PDB file of C-alpha atoms in Angstrom:
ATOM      1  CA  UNK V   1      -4.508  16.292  20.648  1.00  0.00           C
ATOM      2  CA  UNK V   2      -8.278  16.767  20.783  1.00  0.00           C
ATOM      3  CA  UNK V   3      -9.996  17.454  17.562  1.00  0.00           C
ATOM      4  CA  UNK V   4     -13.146  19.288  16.679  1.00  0.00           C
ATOM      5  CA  UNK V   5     -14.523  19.574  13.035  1.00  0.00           C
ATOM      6  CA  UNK V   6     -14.876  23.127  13.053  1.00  0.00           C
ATOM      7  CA  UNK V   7     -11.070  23.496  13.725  1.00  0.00           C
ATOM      8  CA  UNK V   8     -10.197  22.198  10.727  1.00  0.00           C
ATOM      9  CA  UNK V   9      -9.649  24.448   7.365  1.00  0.00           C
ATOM     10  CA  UNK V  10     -11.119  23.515   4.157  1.00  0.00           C
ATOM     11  CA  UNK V  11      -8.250  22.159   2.202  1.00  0.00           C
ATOM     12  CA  UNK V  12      -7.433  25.146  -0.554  1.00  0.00           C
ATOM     13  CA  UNK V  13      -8.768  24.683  -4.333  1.00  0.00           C
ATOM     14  CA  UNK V  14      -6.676  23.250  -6.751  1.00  0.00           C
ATOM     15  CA  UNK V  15      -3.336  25.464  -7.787  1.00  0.00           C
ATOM     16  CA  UNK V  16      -4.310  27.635 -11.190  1.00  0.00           C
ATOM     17  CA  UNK V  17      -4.936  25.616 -14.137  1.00  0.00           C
ATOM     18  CA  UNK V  18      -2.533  28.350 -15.734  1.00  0.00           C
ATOM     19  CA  UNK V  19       0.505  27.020 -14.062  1.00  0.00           C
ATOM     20  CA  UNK V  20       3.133  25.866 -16.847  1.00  0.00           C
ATOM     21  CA  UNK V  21       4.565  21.935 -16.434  1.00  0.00           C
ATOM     22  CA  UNK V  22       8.044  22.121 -15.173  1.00  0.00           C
ATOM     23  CA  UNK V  23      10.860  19.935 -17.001  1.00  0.00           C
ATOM     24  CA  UNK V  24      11.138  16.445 -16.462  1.00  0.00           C
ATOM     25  CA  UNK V  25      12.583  15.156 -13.370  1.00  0.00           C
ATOM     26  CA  UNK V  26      12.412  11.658 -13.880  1.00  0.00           C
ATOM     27  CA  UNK V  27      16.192  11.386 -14.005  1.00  0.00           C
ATOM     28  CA  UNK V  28      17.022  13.560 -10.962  1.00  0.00           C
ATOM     29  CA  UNK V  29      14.736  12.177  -8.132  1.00  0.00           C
ATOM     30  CA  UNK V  30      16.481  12.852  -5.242  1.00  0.00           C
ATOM     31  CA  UNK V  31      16.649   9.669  -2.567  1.00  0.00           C
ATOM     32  CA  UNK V  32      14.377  11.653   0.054  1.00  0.00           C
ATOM     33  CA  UNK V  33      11.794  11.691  -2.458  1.00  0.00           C
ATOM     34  CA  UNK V  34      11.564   8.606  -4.327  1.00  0.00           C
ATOM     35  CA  UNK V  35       7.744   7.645  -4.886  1.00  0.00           C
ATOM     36  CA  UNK V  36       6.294   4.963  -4.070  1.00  0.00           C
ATOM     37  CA  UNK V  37       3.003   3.143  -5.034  1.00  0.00           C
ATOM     38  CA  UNK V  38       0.577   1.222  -3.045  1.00  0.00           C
ATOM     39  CA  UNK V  39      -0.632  -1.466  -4.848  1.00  0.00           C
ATOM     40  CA  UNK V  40      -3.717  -2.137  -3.901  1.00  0.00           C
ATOM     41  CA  UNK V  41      -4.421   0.169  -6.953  1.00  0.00           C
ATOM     42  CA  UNK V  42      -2.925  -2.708  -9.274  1.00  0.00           C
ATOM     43  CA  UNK V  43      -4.573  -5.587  -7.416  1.00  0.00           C
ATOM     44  CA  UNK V  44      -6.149  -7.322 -10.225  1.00  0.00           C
ATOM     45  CA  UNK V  45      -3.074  -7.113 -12.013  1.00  0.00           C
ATOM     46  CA  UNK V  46      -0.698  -8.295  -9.122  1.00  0.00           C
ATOM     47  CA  UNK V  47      -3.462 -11.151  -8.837  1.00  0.00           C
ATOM     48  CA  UNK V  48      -3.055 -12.226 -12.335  1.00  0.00           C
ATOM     49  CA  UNK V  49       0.909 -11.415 -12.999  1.00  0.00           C
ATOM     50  CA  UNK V  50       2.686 -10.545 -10.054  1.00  0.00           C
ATOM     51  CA  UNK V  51       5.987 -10.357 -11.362  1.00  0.00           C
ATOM     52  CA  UNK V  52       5.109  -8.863 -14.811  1.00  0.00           C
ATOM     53  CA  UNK V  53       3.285  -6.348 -12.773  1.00  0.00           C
ATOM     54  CA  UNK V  54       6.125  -5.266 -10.654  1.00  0.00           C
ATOM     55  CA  UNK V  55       8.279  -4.869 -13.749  1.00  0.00           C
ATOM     56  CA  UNK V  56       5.968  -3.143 -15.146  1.00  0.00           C
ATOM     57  CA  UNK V  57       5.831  -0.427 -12.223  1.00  0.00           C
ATOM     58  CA  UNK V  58       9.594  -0.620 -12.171  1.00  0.00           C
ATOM     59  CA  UNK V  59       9.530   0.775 -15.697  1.00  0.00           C
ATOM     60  CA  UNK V  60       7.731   3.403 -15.119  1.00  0.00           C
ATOM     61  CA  UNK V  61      10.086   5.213 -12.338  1.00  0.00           C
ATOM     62  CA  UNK V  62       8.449   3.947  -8.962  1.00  0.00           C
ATOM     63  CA  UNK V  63      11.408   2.723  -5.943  1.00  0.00           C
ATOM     64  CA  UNK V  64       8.874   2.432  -3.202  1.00  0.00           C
ATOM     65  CA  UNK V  65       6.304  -0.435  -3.017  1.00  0.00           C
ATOM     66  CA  UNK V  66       3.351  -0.729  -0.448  1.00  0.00           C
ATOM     67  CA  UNK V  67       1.987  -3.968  -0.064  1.00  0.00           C
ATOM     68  CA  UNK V  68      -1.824  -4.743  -0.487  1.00  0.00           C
ATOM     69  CA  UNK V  69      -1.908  -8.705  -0.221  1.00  0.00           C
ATOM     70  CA  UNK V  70      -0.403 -10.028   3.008  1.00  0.00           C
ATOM     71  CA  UNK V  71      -1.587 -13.374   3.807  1.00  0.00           C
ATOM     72  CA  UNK V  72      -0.098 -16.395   6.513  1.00  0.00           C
ATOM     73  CA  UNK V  73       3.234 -15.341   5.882  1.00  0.00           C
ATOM     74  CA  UNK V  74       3.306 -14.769   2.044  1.00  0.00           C
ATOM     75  CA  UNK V  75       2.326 -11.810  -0.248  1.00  0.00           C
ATOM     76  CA  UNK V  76       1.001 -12.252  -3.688  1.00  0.00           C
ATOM     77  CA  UNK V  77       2.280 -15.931  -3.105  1.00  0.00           C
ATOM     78  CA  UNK V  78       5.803 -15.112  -2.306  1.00  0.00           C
ATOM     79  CA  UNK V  79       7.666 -15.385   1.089  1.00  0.00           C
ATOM     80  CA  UNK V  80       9.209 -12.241   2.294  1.00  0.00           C
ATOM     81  CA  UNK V  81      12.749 -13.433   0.893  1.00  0.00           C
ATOM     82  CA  UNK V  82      11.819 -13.964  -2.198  1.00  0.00           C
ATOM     83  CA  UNK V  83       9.571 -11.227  -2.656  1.00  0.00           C
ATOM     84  CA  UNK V  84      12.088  -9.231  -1.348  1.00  0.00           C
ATOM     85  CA  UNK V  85      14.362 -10.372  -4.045  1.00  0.00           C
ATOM     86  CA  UNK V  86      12.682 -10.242  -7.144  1.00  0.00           C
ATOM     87  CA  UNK V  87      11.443  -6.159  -6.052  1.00  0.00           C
ATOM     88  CA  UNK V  88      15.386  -5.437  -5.368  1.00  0.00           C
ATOM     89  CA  UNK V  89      16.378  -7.059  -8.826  1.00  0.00           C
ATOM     90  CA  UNK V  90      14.071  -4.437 -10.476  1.00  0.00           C
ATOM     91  CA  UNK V  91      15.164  -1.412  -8.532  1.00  0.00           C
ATOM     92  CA  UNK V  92      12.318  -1.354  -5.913  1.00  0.00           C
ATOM     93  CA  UNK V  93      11.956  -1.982  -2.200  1.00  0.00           C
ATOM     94  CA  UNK V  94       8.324  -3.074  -0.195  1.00  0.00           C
ATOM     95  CA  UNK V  95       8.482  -0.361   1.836  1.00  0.00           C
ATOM     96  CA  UNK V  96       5.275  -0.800   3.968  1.00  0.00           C
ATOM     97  CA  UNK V  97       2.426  -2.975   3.737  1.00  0.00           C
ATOM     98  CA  UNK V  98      -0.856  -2.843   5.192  1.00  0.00           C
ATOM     99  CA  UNK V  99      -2.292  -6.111   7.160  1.00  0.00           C
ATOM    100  CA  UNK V 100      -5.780  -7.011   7.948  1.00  0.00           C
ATOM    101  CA  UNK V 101      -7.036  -6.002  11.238  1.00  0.00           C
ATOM    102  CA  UNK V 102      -7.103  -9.609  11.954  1.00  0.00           C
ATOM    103  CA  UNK V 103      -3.596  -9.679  11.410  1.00  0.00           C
ATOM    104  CA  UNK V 104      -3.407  -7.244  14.376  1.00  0.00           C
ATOM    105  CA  UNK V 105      -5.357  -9.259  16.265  1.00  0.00           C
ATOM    106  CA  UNK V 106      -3.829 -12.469  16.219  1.00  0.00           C
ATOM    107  CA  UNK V 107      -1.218 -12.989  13.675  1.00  0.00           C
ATOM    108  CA  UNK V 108       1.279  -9.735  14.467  1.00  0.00           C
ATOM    109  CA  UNK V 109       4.039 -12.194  15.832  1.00  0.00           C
ATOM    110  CA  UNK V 110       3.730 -14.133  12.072  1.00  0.00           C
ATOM    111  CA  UNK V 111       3.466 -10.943  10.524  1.00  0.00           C
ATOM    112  CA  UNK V 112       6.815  -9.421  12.034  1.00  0.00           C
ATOM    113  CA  UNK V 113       8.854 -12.686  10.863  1.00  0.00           C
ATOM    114  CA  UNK V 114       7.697 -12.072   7.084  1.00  0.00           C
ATOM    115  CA  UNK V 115       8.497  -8.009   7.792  1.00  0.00           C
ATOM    116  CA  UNK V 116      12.241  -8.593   9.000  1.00  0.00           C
ATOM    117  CA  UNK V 117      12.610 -11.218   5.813  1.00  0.00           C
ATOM    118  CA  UNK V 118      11.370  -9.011   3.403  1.00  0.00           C
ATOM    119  CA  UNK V 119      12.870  -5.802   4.734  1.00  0.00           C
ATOM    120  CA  UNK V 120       9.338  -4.337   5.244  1.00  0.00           C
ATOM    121  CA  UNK V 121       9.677  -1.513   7.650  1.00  0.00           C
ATOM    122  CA  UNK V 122       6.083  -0.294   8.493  1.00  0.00           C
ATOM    123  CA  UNK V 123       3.394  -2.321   9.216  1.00  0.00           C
ATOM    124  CA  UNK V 124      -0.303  -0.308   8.801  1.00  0.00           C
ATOM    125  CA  UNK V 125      -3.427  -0.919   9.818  1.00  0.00           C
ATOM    126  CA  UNK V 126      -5.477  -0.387   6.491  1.00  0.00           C
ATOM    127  CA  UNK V 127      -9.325  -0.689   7.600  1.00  0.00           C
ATOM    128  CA  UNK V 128     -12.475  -0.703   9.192  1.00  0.00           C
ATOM    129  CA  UNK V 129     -15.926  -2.457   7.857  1.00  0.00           C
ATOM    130  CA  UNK V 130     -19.012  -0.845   8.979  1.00  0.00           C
ATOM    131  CA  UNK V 131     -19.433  -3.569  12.047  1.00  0.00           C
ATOM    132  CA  UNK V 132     -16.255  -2.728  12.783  1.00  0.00           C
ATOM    133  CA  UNK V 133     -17.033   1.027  13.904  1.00  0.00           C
ATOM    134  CA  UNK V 134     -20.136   1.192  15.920  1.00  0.00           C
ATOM    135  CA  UNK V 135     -18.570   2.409  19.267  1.00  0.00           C
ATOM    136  CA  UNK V 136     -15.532   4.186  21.075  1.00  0.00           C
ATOM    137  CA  UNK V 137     -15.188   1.120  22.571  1.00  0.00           C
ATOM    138  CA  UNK V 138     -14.511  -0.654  19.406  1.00  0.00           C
ATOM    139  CA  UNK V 139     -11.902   2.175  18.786  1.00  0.00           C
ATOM    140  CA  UNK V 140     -10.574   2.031  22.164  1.00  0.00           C
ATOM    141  CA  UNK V 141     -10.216  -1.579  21.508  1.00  0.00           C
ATOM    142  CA  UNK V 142      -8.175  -0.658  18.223  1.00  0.00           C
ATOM    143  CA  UNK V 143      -5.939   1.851  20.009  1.00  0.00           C
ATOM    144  CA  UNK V 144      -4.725  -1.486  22.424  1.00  0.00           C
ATOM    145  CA  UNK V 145      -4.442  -3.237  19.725  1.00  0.00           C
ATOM    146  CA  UNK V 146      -1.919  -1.133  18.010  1.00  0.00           C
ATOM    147  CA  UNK V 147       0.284  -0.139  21.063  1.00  0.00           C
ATOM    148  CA  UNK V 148       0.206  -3.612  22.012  1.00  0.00           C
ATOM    149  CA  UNK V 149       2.019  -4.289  18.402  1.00  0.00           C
ATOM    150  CA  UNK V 150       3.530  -0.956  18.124  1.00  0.00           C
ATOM    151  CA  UNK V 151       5.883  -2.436  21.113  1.00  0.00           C
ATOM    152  CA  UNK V 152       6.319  -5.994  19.208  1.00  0.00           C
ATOM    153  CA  UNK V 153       7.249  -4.128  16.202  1.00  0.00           C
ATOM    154  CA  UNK V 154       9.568  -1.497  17.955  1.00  0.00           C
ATOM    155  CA  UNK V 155      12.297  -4.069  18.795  1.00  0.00           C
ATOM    156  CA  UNK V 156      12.407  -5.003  14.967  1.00  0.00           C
ATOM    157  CA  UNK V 157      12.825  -1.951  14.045  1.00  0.00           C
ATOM    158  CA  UNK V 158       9.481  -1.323  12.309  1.00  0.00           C
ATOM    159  CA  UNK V 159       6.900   1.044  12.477  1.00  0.00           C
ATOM    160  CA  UNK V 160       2.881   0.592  13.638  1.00  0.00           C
ATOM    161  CA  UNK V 161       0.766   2.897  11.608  1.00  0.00           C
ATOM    162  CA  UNK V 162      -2.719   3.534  11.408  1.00  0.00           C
ATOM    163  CA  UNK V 163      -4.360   4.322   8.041  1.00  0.00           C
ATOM    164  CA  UNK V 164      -7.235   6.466   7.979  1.00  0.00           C
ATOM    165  CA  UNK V 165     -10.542   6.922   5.535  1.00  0.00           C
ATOM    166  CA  UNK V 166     -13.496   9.558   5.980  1.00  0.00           C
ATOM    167  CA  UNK V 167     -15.223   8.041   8.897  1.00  0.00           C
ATOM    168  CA  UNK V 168     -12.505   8.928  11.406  1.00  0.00           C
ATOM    169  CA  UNK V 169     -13.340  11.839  11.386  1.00  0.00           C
ATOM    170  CA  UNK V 170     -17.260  11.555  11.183  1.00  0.00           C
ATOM    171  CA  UNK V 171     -18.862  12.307  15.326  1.00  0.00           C
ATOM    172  CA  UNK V 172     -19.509   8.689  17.255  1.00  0.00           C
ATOM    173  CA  UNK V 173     -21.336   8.949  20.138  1.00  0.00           C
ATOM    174  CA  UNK V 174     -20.081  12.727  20.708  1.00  0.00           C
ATOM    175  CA  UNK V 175     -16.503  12.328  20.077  1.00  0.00           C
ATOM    176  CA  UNK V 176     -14.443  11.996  16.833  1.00  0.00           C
ATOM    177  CA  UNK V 177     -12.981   8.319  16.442  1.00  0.00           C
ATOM    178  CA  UNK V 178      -9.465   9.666  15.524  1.00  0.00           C
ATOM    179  CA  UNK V 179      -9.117  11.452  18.966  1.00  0.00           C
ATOM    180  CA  UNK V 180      -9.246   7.837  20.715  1.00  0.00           C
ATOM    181  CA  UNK V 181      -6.400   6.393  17.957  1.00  0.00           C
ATOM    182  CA  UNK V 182      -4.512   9.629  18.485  1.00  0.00           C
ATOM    183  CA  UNK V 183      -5.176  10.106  22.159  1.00  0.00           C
ATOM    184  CA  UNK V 184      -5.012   6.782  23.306  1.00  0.00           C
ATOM    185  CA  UNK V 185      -1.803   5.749  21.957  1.00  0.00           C
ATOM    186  CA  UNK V 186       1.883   6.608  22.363  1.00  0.00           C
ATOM    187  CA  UNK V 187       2.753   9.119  19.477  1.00  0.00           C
ATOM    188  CA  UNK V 188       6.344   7.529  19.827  1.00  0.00           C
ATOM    189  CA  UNK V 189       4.782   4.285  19.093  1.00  0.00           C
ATOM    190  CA  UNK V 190       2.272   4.644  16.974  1.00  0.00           C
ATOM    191  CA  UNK V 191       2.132   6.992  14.241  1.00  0.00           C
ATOM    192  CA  UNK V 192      -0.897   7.920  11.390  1.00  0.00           C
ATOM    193  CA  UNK V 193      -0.449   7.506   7.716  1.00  0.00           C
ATOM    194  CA  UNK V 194      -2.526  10.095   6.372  1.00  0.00           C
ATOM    195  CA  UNK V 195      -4.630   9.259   3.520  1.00  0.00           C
ATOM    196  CA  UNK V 196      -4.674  13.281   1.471  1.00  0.00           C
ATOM    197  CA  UNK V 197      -8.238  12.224  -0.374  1.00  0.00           C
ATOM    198  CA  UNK V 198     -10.174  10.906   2.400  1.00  0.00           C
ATOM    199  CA  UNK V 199      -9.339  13.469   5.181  1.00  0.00           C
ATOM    200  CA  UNK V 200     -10.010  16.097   2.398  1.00  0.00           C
ATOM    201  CA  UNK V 201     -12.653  14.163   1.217  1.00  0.00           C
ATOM    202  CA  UNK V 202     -13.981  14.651   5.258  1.00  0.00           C
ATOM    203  CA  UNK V 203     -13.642  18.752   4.592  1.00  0.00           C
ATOM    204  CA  UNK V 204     -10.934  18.639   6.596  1.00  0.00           C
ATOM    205  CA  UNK V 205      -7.518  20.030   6.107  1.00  0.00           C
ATOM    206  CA  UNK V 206      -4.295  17.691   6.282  1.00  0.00           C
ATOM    207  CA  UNK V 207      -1.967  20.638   6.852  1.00  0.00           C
ATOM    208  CA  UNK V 208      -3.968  21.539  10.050  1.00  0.00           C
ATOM    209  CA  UNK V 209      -3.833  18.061  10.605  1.00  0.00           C
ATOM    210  CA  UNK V 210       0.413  18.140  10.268  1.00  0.00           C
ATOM    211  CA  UNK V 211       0.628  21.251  12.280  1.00  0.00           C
ATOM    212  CA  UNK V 212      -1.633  19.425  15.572  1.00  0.00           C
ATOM    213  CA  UNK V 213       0.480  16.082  14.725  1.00  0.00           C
ATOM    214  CA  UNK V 214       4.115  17.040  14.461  1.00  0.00           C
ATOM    215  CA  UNK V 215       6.097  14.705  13.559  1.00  0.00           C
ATOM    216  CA  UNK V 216       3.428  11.824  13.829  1.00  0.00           C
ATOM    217  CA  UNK V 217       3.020  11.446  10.054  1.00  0.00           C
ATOM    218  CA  UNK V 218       5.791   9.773   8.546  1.00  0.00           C
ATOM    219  CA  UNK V 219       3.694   8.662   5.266  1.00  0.00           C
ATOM    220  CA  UNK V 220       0.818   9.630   3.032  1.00  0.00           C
ATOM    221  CA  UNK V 221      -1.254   8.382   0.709  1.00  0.00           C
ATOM    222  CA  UNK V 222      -1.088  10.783  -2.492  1.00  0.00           C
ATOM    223  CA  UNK V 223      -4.318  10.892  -4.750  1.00  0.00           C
ATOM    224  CA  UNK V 224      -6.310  13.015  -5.899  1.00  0.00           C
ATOM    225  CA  UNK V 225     -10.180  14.081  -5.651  1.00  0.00           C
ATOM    226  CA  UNK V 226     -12.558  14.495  -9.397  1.00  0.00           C
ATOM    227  CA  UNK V 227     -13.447  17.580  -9.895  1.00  0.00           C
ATOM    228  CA  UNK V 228     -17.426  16.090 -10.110  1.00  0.00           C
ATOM    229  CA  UNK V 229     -20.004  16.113  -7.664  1.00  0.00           C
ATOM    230  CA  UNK V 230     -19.494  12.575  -7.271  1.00  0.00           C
ATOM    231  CA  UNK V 231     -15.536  13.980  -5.961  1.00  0.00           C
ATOM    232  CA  UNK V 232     -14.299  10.399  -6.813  1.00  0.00           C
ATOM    233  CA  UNK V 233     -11.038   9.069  -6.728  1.00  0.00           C
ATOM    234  CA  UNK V 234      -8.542  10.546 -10.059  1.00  0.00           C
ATOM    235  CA  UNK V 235      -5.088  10.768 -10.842  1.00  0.00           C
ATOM    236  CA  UNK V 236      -2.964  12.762  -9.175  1.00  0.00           C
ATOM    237  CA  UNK V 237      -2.900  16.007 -10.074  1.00  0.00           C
ATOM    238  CA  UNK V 238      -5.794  16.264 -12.422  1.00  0.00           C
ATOM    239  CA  UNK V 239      -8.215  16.731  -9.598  1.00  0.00           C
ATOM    240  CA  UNK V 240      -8.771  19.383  -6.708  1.00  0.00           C
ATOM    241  CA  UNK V 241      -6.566  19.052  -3.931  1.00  0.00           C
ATOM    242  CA  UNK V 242      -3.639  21.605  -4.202  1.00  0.00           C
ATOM    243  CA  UNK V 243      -0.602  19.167  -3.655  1.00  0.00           C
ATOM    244  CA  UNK V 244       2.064  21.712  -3.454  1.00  0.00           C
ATOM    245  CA  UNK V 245       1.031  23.270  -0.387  1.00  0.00           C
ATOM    246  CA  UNK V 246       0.855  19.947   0.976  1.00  0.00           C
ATOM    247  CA  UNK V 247       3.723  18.507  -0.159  1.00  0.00           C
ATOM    248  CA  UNK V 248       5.232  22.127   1.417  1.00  0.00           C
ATOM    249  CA  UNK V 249       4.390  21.164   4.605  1.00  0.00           C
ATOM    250  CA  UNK V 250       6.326  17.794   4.752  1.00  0.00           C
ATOM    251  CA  UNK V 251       8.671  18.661   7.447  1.00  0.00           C
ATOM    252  CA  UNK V 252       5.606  19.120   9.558  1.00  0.00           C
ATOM    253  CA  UNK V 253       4.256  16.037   9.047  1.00  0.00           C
ATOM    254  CA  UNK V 254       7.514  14.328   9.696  1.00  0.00           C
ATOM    255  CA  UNK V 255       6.646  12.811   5.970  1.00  0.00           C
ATOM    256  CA  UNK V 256       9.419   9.900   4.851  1.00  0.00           C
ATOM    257  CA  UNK V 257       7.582   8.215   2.676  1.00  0.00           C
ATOM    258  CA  UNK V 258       4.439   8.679   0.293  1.00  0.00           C
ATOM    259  CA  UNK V 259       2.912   6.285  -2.235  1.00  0.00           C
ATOM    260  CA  UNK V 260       0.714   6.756  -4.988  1.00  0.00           C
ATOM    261  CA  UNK V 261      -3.032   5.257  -4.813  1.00  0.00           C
ATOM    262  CA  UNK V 262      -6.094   5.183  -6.409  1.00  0.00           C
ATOM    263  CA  UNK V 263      -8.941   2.793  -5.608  1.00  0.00           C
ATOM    264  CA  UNK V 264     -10.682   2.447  -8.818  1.00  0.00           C
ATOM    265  CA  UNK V 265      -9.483   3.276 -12.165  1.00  0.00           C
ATOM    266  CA  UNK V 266     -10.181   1.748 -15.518  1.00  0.00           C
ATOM    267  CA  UNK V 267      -6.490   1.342 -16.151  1.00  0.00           C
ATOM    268  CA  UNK V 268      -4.414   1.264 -13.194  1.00  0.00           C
ATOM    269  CA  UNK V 269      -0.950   0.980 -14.852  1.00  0.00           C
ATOM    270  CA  UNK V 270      -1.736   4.208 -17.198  1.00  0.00           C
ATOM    271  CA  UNK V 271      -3.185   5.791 -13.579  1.00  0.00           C
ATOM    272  CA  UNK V 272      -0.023   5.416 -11.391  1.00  0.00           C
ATOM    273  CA  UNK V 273       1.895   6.479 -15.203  1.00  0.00           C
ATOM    274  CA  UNK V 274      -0.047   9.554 -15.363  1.00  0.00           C
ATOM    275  CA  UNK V 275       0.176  10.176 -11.497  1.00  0.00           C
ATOM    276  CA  UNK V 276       4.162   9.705 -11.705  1.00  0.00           C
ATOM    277  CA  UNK V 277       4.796  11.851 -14.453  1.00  0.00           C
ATOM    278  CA  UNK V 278       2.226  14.820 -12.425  1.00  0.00           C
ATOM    279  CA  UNK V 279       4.317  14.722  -9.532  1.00  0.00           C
ATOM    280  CA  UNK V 280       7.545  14.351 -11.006  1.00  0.00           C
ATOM    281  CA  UNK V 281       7.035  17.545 -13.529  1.00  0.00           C
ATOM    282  CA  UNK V 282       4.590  19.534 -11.805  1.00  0.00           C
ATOM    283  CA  UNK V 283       4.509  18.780  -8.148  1.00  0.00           C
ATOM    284  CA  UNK V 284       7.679  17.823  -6.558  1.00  0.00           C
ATOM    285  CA  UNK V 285       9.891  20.850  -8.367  1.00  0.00           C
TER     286      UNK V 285
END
């Protein structure tokens, strides 16, 4: 699929401010939609106390984990086994994690072995620095680079994904960068995990984006925009994106999985709290 900006939507306002807060579901979160949280957004904290952390995040109702700190075959300092242990004593699984391009490049087969150990079963590609992103060619050379896992990965059972930001979807040399990941890939293979606040961010709509992806879009990154002219990062559902009709278009997307993230806060724990109890009583009803 072939994408123009002007064939996007803009992504609707925020649902009325009038809307009442439905009960508490905390105790009746059904398996399909267990939330998870990526946690880069607690990376000082998992830095500091990783397993006080987790217990922490445990506490407050999260299942699913996204890893932020692969490294040589460890995370946070932990091989996948025993990582994969102390998350499962507390209720929790790591899900996904995202690796370093570099990790792409030349330490996939390293990688796959900590995966399989810690029952990881997605493996994303997180990010781009500016050098990074200069050319198609660069982009072409990405969209290798991911098939090229993508089959690696596919006989362990675990999924390549591509995470995107704002500058996918910016014009490069005439073309949109995201048409070369999308176009130049196997959508069997390799599938998108759609980041909701920067494709919105972009003025672009993620439901469009389901719709011309079916099925491609197995998991999301859920946070939300400030209502300020700065439109920074805030907790879900205090902001402007209207989750509901997202979250409504799920099937769509081919959505399993979706974890809670927000790049800067001056508390992370109370932010993934506050985004938890949003989506639990207002959102996912």
């Amino acid at each position: 699929m072939t994408y123009k900006r002007r064939t996007f939507l803009k992504t609707s306002a925020v649902a009325s401010a009038a809307v009442m807060a439905m009960p508490s579901l905390l105790a009746s979160v059904k398996p399909s939609t267990k939330i998870g949280v990526q946690l880069y957004t607690v990376r000082n904290e998992m830095s500091s106390d990783p397993k006080g952390t987790l217990e922490k995040i445990a506490r407050i109702g999260y299942k699913k984990l996204e890893g932020a700190g692969y490294d040589a075959g460890k995370i946070y300092g932990f091989s996948g086994k025993e990582f994969r242990s102390i998350v499962s004593d507390l209720g929790m699984e790591l899900t996904s994690g995202h690796m370093s391009s570099q990790v792409f490049a030349e330490g996939f087969d390293q990688a796959l072995e900590f995966m399989v150990d810690a029952g990881q079963q997605y493996a994303v590609f997180p990010w781009l620095s500016p050098e990074q992103r200069v050319s198609l060619d660069q982009y072409k050379g990405y969209a290798a680079t991911l098939s090229k896992c993508a089959e690696k990965a596919g006989s362990a059972g675990i999924t390549v994904c591509y995470h995107n930001h704002d500058f996918e979807f910016q014009e490069l040399e005439g073309e949109l960068p995201m048409n070369i990941l999308l176009n130049e890939t196997d959508p069997e293979m390799v599938k998108i995990e759609l980041d909701l606040y920067w494709i919105t961010k972009a003025g672009l709509d993620p439901v469009q984006f389901f719709k011309d992806n079916s099925g491609r879009v197995p998991m999301w990154h859920v946070k939300d925009i400030a209502n300020t002219p700065e439109r920074g990062f805030a907790e879900v559902g205090t902001g402007t994106i209207d989750f509901q009709r997202i979250f409504a278009e799920k099937k769509t997307s081919g959505m399993k999985h979706f974890f809670v993230e927000q790049d800067q806060s001056e508390n992370p724990l109370k932010s993934i709290e506050l985004s938890y109890k949003n989506l639990t009583e207002k959102i996912l009803g």
